[in-house]
Tab-separated table of C-alpha atoms in Angstrom:
chain	number	residue	atom	x	y	z
A	1	MET	CA	50.245	61.065	147.710
A	2	LYS	CA	53.953	61.483	148.451
A	3	LYS	CA	55.832	63.885	146.183
A	4	ILE	CA	58.680	66.337	146.584
A	5	ILE	CA	56.555	69.440	146.045
A	6	ASN	CA	55.309	72.499	147.913
A	7	ASP	CA	51.937	73.237	146.350
A	8	PRO	CA	50.335	71.360	143.432
A	9	LYS	CA	49.432	74.730	141.901
A	10	THR	CA	53.069	75.847	141.664
A	11	VAL	CA	54.798	72.611	140.644
A	12	VAL	CA	55.477	73.615	137.032
A	13	ALA	CA	56.605	77.175	137.811
A	14	GLU	CA	58.999	75.999	140.522
A	15	SER	CA	60.336	73.199	138.328
A	16	LEU	CA	61.028	75.674	135.514
A	17	ARG	CA	62.968	77.905	137.896
A	18	GLY	CA	65.118	74.904	138.793
A	19	LEU	CA	65.617	74.027	135.125
A	20	ALA	CA	66.802	77.574	134.420
A	21	ALA	CA	69.142	77.567	137.409
A	22	ALA	CA	70.688	74.239	136.449
A	23	HIS	CA	71.181	75.027	132.756
A	24	ALA	CA	71.593	78.799	132.497
A	25	HIS	CA	74.394	78.354	129.931
A	26	VAL	CA	71.959	76.642	127.533
A	27	LEU	CA	68.491	78.125	128.099
A	28	ARG	CA	66.444	80.747	129.855
A	29	VAL	CA	62.912	80.691	131.228
A	30	GLU	CA	60.513	83.575	130.635
A	31	ASP	CA	57.386	84.070	132.747
A	32	ASP	CA	53.789	85.081	132.095
A	33	PRO	CA	53.372	83.162	129.908
A	34	ALA	CA	55.969	80.536	130.777
A	35	ILE	CA	58.283	79.535	127.933
A	36	VAL	CA	61.722	77.903	127.784
A	37	VAL	CA	63.995	79.573	125.243
A	38	ARG	CA	67.434	78.822	123.832
A	39	VAL	CA	69.816	81.265	125.532
A	40	ASP	CA	71.053	82.763	122.254
A	41	ALA	CA	67.642	82.960	120.557
A	42	PRO	CA	66.724	84.222	118.091
A	43	VAL	CA	69.530	82.795	115.957
A	44	ALA	CA	69.860	84.882	112.809
A	45	GLY	CA	69.235	83.101	109.543
A	46	LYS	CA	68.093	79.831	111.093
A	47	VAL	CA	64.678	78.219	111.379
A	48	ALA	CA	63.289	78.130	114.922
A	49	VAL	CA	62.048	74.646	115.818
A	50	ILE	CA	59.469	74.963	118.597
A	51	SER	CA	57.512	72.323	120.494
A	52	GLY	CA	55.630	71.941	123.734
A	53	GLY	CA	52.740	70.362	125.553
A	54	GLY	CA	51.621	69.465	129.018
A	55	SER	CA	54.251	69.147	131.732
A	56	GLY	CA	54.915	65.836	133.464
A	57	HIS	CA	56.776	64.316	130.509
A	58	GLU	CA	60.216	65.680	131.373
A	59	PRO	CA	62.730	65.990	129.902
A	60	LEU	CA	60.294	66.505	127.001
A	61	HIS	CA	60.132	69.356	125.985
A	62	GLY	CA	62.135	71.879	127.993
A	63	GLY	CA	65.050	69.509	128.425
A	64	PHE	CA	65.573	69.514	124.660
A	65	VAL	CA	66.025	73.277	124.257
A	66	GLY	CA	69.483	74.262	123.073
A	67	GLN	CA	72.007	74.051	120.262
A	68	GLY	CA	71.056	71.497	117.638
A	69	MET	CA	67.537	70.868	118.878
A	70	LEU	CA	64.692	73.171	119.997
A	71	ALA	CA	64.748	76.954	119.889
A	72	ALA	CA	61.924	77.010	122.436
A	73	ALA	CA	59.555	74.793	124.396
A	74	VAL	CA	56.130	75.727	125.701
A	75	PRO	CA	55.120	73.947	128.936
A	76	GLY	CA	51.499	73.688	129.984
A	77	ALA	CA	50.259	72.582	133.374
A	78	VAL	CA	50.743	68.881	134.162
A	79	PHE	CA	49.108	66.844	131.388
A	80	THR	CA	47.436	70.040	130.077
A	81	SER	CA	48.066	71.737	126.741
A	82	PRO	CA	49.791	75.137	126.764
A	83	THR	CA	47.672	78.137	125.813
A	84	PRO	CA	47.865	79.821	122.388
A	85	ASP	CA	49.327	83.010	123.884
A	86	ALA	CA	52.220	81.016	125.366
A	87	VAL	CA	52.954	79.340	122.034
A	88	GLU	CA	52.766	82.715	120.293
A	89	ALA	CA	55.202	84.155	122.844
A	90	ALA	CA	57.672	81.362	122.068
A	91	VAL	CA	57.352	82.057	118.342
A	92	LYS	CA	57.988	85.773	118.813
A	93	ALA	CA	60.980	85.145	121.099
A	94	THR	CA	62.791	82.880	118.647
A	95	THR	CA	61.614	83.503	115.089
A	96	GLY	CA	63.408	85.652	112.524
A	97	ASP	CA	63.310	85.878	108.756
A	98	ALA	CA	63.983	82.125	108.374
A	99	GLY	CA	60.623	81.282	109.982
A	100	ALA	CA	59.550	78.662	112.484
A	101	LEU	CA	58.398	75.052	112.532
A	102	LEU	CA	55.959	73.999	115.247
A	103	ILE	CA	56.166	70.328	116.253
A	104	VAL	CA	52.832	69.244	117.705
A	105	LYS	CA	51.969	65.921	119.322
A	106	ASN	CA	48.578	64.650	118.183
A	107	TYR	CA	46.494	65.563	121.205
A	108	THR	CA	43.360	67.599	120.569
A	109	GLY	CA	44.252	70.516	122.845
A	110	ASP	CA	47.823	70.751	121.551
A	111	VAL	CA	46.687	70.714	117.918
A	112	LEU	CA	44.050	73.415	118.420
A	113	ASN	CA	46.203	75.713	120.542
A	114	PHE	CA	49.328	75.473	118.387
A	115	GLU	CA	47.201	76.024	115.277
A	116	THR	CA	45.681	79.162	116.798
A	117	ALA	CA	49.106	80.457	117.823
A	118	GLY	CA	50.487	79.834	114.346
A	119	GLU	CA	47.647	81.826	112.813
A	120	LEU	CA	48.227	84.718	115.221
A	121	ALA	CA	51.943	84.767	114.418
A	122	ALA	CA	51.280	84.569	110.682
A	123	ALA	CA	48.951	87.560	110.964
A	124	GLU	CA	51.948	89.514	112.233
A	125	GLY	CA	54.023	88.586	109.212
A	126	LEU	CA	55.968	85.585	110.549
A	127	ASP	CA	56.377	82.469	108.410
A	128	VAL	CA	55.188	79.690	110.708
A	129	ARG	CA	54.486	76.080	109.688
A	130	SER	CA	53.386	73.145	111.806
A	131	VAL	CA	53.583	69.361	111.669
A	132	VAL	CA	51.640	66.865	113.785
A	133	ILE	CA	53.296	63.650	114.924
A	134	ASP	CA	51.114	60.565	115.448
A	135	ASP	CA	53.541	57.655	115.831
A	136	ASP	CA	51.642	55.520	118.369
A	137	VAL	CA	50.499	52.240	116.790
A	138	ALA	CA	48.244	51.198	119.665
A	139	VAL	CA	44.927	52.899	118.990
A	140	LYS	CA	43.357	55.025	116.272
A	141	ASP	CA	41.411	57.262	118.651
A	142	SER	CA	41.836	57.734	122.396
A	143	THR	CA	40.862	59.828	125.383
A	144	TYR	CA	42.839	62.844	124.149
A	145	THR	CA	42.998	62.390	120.390
A	146	ALA	CA	41.275	62.063	117.080
A	147	GLY	CA	43.633	59.684	115.332
A	148	ARG	CA	46.835	58.217	116.675
A	149	ARG	CA	48.700	59.770	119.590
A	150	GLY	CA	52.051	61.514	119.389
A	151	VAL	CA	54.506	59.750	121.697
A	152	GLY	CA	58.177	58.639	121.695
A	153	GLY	CA	58.846	59.549	118.089
A	154	THR	CA	58.572	63.190	119.139
A	155	VAL	CA	62.033	63.047	120.733
A	156	LEU	CA	63.628	61.783	117.525
A	157	LEU	CA	61.705	64.296	115.413
A	158	GLU	CA	62.851	67.215	117.549
A	159	LYS	CA	66.492	66.112	117.399
A	160	ILE	CA	66.580	65.583	113.636
A	161	THR	CA	64.697	68.739	112.645
A	162	GLY	CA	66.698	70.735	115.172
A	163	ALA	CA	69.921	69.519	113.567
A	164	ALA	CA	68.639	70.495	110.122
A	165	ALA	CA	67.748	73.966	111.375
A	166	GLU	CA	71.166	74.279	113.035
A	167	ARG	CA	72.999	73.576	109.766
A	168	GLY	CA	70.962	76.293	108.058
A	169	ASP	CA	68.297	74.393	106.111
A	170	THR	CA	65.371	76.448	104.809
A	171	LEU	CA	61.932	76.247	106.385
A	172	ASP	CA	60.657	74.307	103.358
A	173	ALA	CA	63.462	71.776	103.808
A	174	VAL	CA	63.007	71.422	107.576
A	175	GLU	CA	59.254	70.949	107.163
A	176	ALA	CA	59.753	68.312	104.449
A	177	LEU	CA	62.273	66.500	106.635
A	178	ALA	CA	59.820	66.534	109.567
A	179	ARG	CA	57.119	64.954	107.440
A	180	LYS	CA	59.592	62.323	106.281
A	181	VAL	CA	60.437	61.397	109.892
A	182	ILE	CA	56.756	61.265	110.863
A	183	GLY	CA	56.130	58.846	108.002
A	184	GLN	CA	58.941	56.521	109.118
A	185	VAL	CA	58.612	56.349	112.918
A	186	ARG	CA	56.386	54.102	115.034
A	187	SER	CA	55.975	53.537	118.816
A	188	ILE	CA	54.185	51.392	121.398
A	189	GLY	CA	53.976	51.781	125.189
A	190	VAL	CA	53.041	49.689	128.222
A	191	ALA	CA	52.273	50.584	131.846
A	192	LEU	CA	52.865	48.619	135.040
A	193	THR	CA	51.527	51.377	137.318
A	194	ALA	CA	49.553	54.584	136.923
A	195	PRO	CA	50.938	58.117	137.343
A	196	THR	CA	49.666	60.442	140.049
A	197	VAL	CA	48.978	63.991	138.856
A	198	PRO	CA	49.855	66.429	141.684
A	199	HIS	CA	46.583	68.359	141.624
A	200	ALA	CA	44.564	65.124	141.554
A	201	GLY	CA	46.417	63.465	144.427
A	202	GLU	CA	45.636	59.897	143.400
A	203	PRO	CA	46.600	57.491	140.587
A	204	SER	CA	44.977	58.335	137.272
A	205	PHE	CA	43.684	54.774	136.817
A	206	ASP	CA	43.526	51.486	138.714
A	207	LEU	CA	45.870	48.688	137.769
A	208	ALA	CA	46.172	45.530	139.856
A	209	ASP	CA	49.582	44.257	140.953
A	210	ASP	CA	49.319	41.371	138.478
A	211	GLU	CA	48.188	43.482	135.480
A	212	ILE	CA	49.864	45.392	132.636
A	213	GLU	CA	48.138	47.972	130.436
A	214	PHE	CA	49.324	47.351	126.862
A	215	GLY	CA	49.300	50.244	124.404
A	216	ILE	CA	49.055	53.209	126.789
A	217	GLY	CA	49.755	56.838	125.882
A	218	ILE	CA	51.985	59.248	127.746
A	219	HIS	CA	49.142	60.379	130.017
A	220	GLY	CA	48.256	56.841	131.023
A	221	GLU	CA	45.362	56.682	128.572
A	222	PRO	CA	43.834	53.253	128.039
A	223	GLY	CA	45.605	51.004	125.591
A	224	ILE	CA	44.649	47.995	123.516
A	225	GLU	CA	44.002	45.702	126.467
A	226	ARG	CA	44.812	44.882	130.068
A	227	THR	CA	46.835	41.688	130.399
A	228	ALA	CA	48.463	39.600	133.102
A	229	VAL	CA	52.051	40.306	134.095
A	230	THR	CA	54.367	38.249	131.933
A	231	THR	CA	58.082	37.791	131.293
A	232	ALA	CA	60.199	40.505	129.706
A	233	ASP	CA	60.821	38.225	126.725
A	234	GLU	CA	57.108	37.851	126.041
A	235	LEU	CA	56.273	41.500	126.657
A	236	VAL	CA	59.036	42.923	124.466
A	237	ALA	CA	58.284	40.395	121.724
A	238	ARG	CA	54.710	41.629	121.591
A	239	MET	CA	55.859	45.268	121.539
A	240	VAL	CA	58.332	44.624	118.726
A	241	GLU	CA	55.692	42.780	116.726
A	242	ALA	CA	53.235	45.677	117.094
A	243	VAL	CA	55.752	48.263	115.895
A	244	VAL	CA	57.487	46.305	113.144
A	245	THR	CA	54.307	45.149	111.441
A	246	ASP	CA	52.669	48.577	111.412
A	247	LEU	CA	54.954	50.465	108.992
A	248	PRO	CA	55.940	47.745	108.145
A	249	PHE	CA	59.666	47.465	108.765
A	250	ALA	CA	61.396	44.866	106.588
A	251	GLU	CA	64.519	42.767	106.454
A	252	GLY	CA	67.502	44.939	105.587
A	253	ASP	CA	66.014	48.145	107.000
A	254	LYS	CA	68.378	50.292	109.051
A	255	VAL	CA	66.744	51.751	112.149
A	256	LEU	CA	67.160	53.809	115.282
A	257	LEU	CA	65.808	51.933	118.324
A	258	PHE	CA	64.617	54.136	121.187
A	259	THR	CA	63.862	52.275	124.436
A	260	ASN	CA	62.197	54.714	126.812
A	261	SER	CA	61.301	54.630	130.508
A	262	MET	CA	57.919	56.134	131.371
A	263	GLY	CA	59.504	57.605	134.497
A	264	GLY	CA	59.456	54.863	137.124
A	265	THR	CA	61.162	51.993	135.333
A	266	PRO	CA	64.816	51.680	136.416
A	267	LEU	CA	67.636	51.398	133.921
A	268	VAL	CA	68.441	47.833	134.981
A	269	GLU	CA	65.037	46.777	133.596
A	270	LEU	CA	65.190	49.148	130.642
A	271	TYR	CA	68.545	47.841	129.421
A	272	LEU	CA	67.264	44.288	129.869
A	273	ALA	CA	64.305	45.104	127.622
A	274	HIS	CA	66.495	46.938	125.113
A	275	GLY	CA	68.750	43.918	124.767
A	276	ILE	CA	65.761	41.703	124.032
A	277	ALA	CA	64.472	44.170	121.424
A	278	GLU	CA	67.864	44.306	119.696
A	279	ARG	CA	67.980	40.502	119.517
A	280	LEU	CA	64.447	40.227	118.135
A	281	LEU	CA	65.099	42.861	115.485
A	282	ALA	CA	68.336	41.121	114.462
A	283	GLU	CA	66.404	37.876	114.056
A	284	ARG	CA	64.145	39.704	111.571
A	285	GLY	CA	67.131	41.048	109.660
A	286	ILE	CA	66.449	44.618	110.802
A	287	VAL	CA	69.721	46.455	111.452
A	288	VAL	CA	69.879	48.668	114.556
A	289	GLU	CA	72.357	51.389	113.589
A	290	ARG	CA	71.583	53.956	116.301
A	291	ARG	CA	70.176	53.645	119.826
A	292	LEU	CA	68.742	55.795	122.598
A	293	VAL	CA	67.959	54.306	126.025
A	294	GLY	CA	66.598	56.172	129.029
A	295	PRO	CA	63.762	58.303	130.421
A	296	TYR	CA	63.312	60.898	127.667
A	297	ILE	CA	59.507	61.143	127.329
A	298	THR	CA	57.923	60.203	130.635
A	299	SER	CA	54.579	60.114	132.396
A	300	LEU	CA	55.512	61.402	135.846
A	301	GLU	CA	56.447	58.364	137.968
A	302	MET	CA	54.637	55.747	135.900
A	303	GLN	CA	56.366	52.383	135.787
A	304	GLY	CA	56.395	51.262	132.199
A	305	MET	CA	58.255	51.642	128.940
A	306	SER	CA	57.884	52.396	125.277
A	307	LEU	CA	59.677	51.239	122.156
A	308	THR	CA	60.163	53.496	119.129
A	309	LEU	CA	61.615	52.549	115.751
A	310	LEU	CA	62.696	55.069	113.127
A	311	LYS	CA	63.673	53.879	109.649
A	312	LEU	CA	67.003	55.519	108.837
A	313	ASP	CA	68.761	56.626	105.693
A	314	ASP	CA	72.082	58.430	105.309
A	315	GLU	CA	70.582	61.899	105.803
A	316	LEU	CA	68.614	60.998	108.926
A	317	THR	CA	71.632	59.222	110.418
A	318	GLU	CA	73.852	62.241	109.765
A	319	LEU	CA	71.334	64.571	111.414
A	320	TRP	CA	70.920	62.271	114.423
A	321	ASP	CA	74.706	62.213	114.867
A	322	ALA	CA	75.032	65.995	114.517
A	323	PRO	CA	76.169	67.945	117.609
A	324	VAL	CA	73.535	68.695	120.229
A	325	ASN	CA	73.809	70.589	123.507
A	326	THR	CA	70.675	70.508	125.654
A	327	PRO	CA	70.016	69.539	129.276
A	328	ALA	CA	68.840	66.043	128.286
A	329	LEU	CA	70.812	65.254	125.104
A	330	ARG	CA	74.430	66.261	124.603
A	331	TRP	CA	77.033	64.929	122.207
A	332	GLY	CA	79.530	66.177	119.645
A	333	VAL	CA	80.142	69.525	121.379
C-alpha cells in the first residue's frame, strides 16, 4: 500500500485539521467528537441542514459545509458510520429555534446512528427531522443496506435543501423539499479498480485488469454483475439506460446530470463520458438544463464513475442556482 499518510489510525483526524486550515473562512473543526461546522453556526432563524457518514468519500460531506449548503458534517472513520454522540454534537452546535434536518444515506449504520442522535436531541427539546436518501438503482439490498443505497444524489440533495434553509424556509418546507428530491433522483455507479482502505492495507475486492464491476456502491460493494472492459460508448449507454428507465424519465423532462468520478478517474475520461451521456439523453428527448462534473462523492482512489439524474422543475432549478460557498462547491458569491 502506498498512500500519503502517517498512521492509518490518524488519517481522518489529520485530514480534518488540513481541511480546517485550508478553509478557516468557511468552516471550523471541533474535536472529541469530530464534527465540521459552518464558521458562523448557529445561524439564527434558519434550519440547520446536517449530514455525515464514513470518511473516504471526500469532498462529501465536510467539503460541503458552508453558506448555502450544510450547517455541519459528521465524519466517521474511513467507510465507517459516525457515532450517535458525534451526530448529536453537530445538532447542538448548529441548531436553534428553526430546527434541523438530518440527511442520511441509506446505509444501516448511518440510519441507526443518526436516528439515535435525533432522538437524543429531541429529548432535549430540539426539533430534529431526518430523511433517508436511496437513489442507487443497482440493487435492492447490499452489503451495507436494507433497501437501495444512498449515493450521488446525496450531493444534489444537500445543495438544494441547504439553499432552501439559507433563504429562510421552515423546517416543514425543507423536509418536504428533501423528500421531493429523493423521489426524483436516481444514480448508477461502475468500478474499474477497488479502493484500498488505509487500516486494511489492501484492495477491498479483486478485479481483473479486463473486468468492470457494474452497479457498485460508494464503498466498492458488489454491483449487478462483473463484465468485460468495453468502450465508453457502450458503458455509458448501459448506465444511462439503467437510470432513465428506473424513475422513469421521459421525453420532455428537464434534468440535472451529475457525472461523478469515484476518486481515481481523471477528468479527461470523465468529460468524455459526460459528453456521451448528454448525447444519449438528447436522443431520448430529455433536456439537460444543469450539469455537475467532477469528483464530488468518491471512494478513496477507486477508478470508476457514477451518473446521477435529477428531474428538475422551476423551484429545484432556482435552488440549485442559488449562491453557495463551501470548499467543494462555490458559485454566486
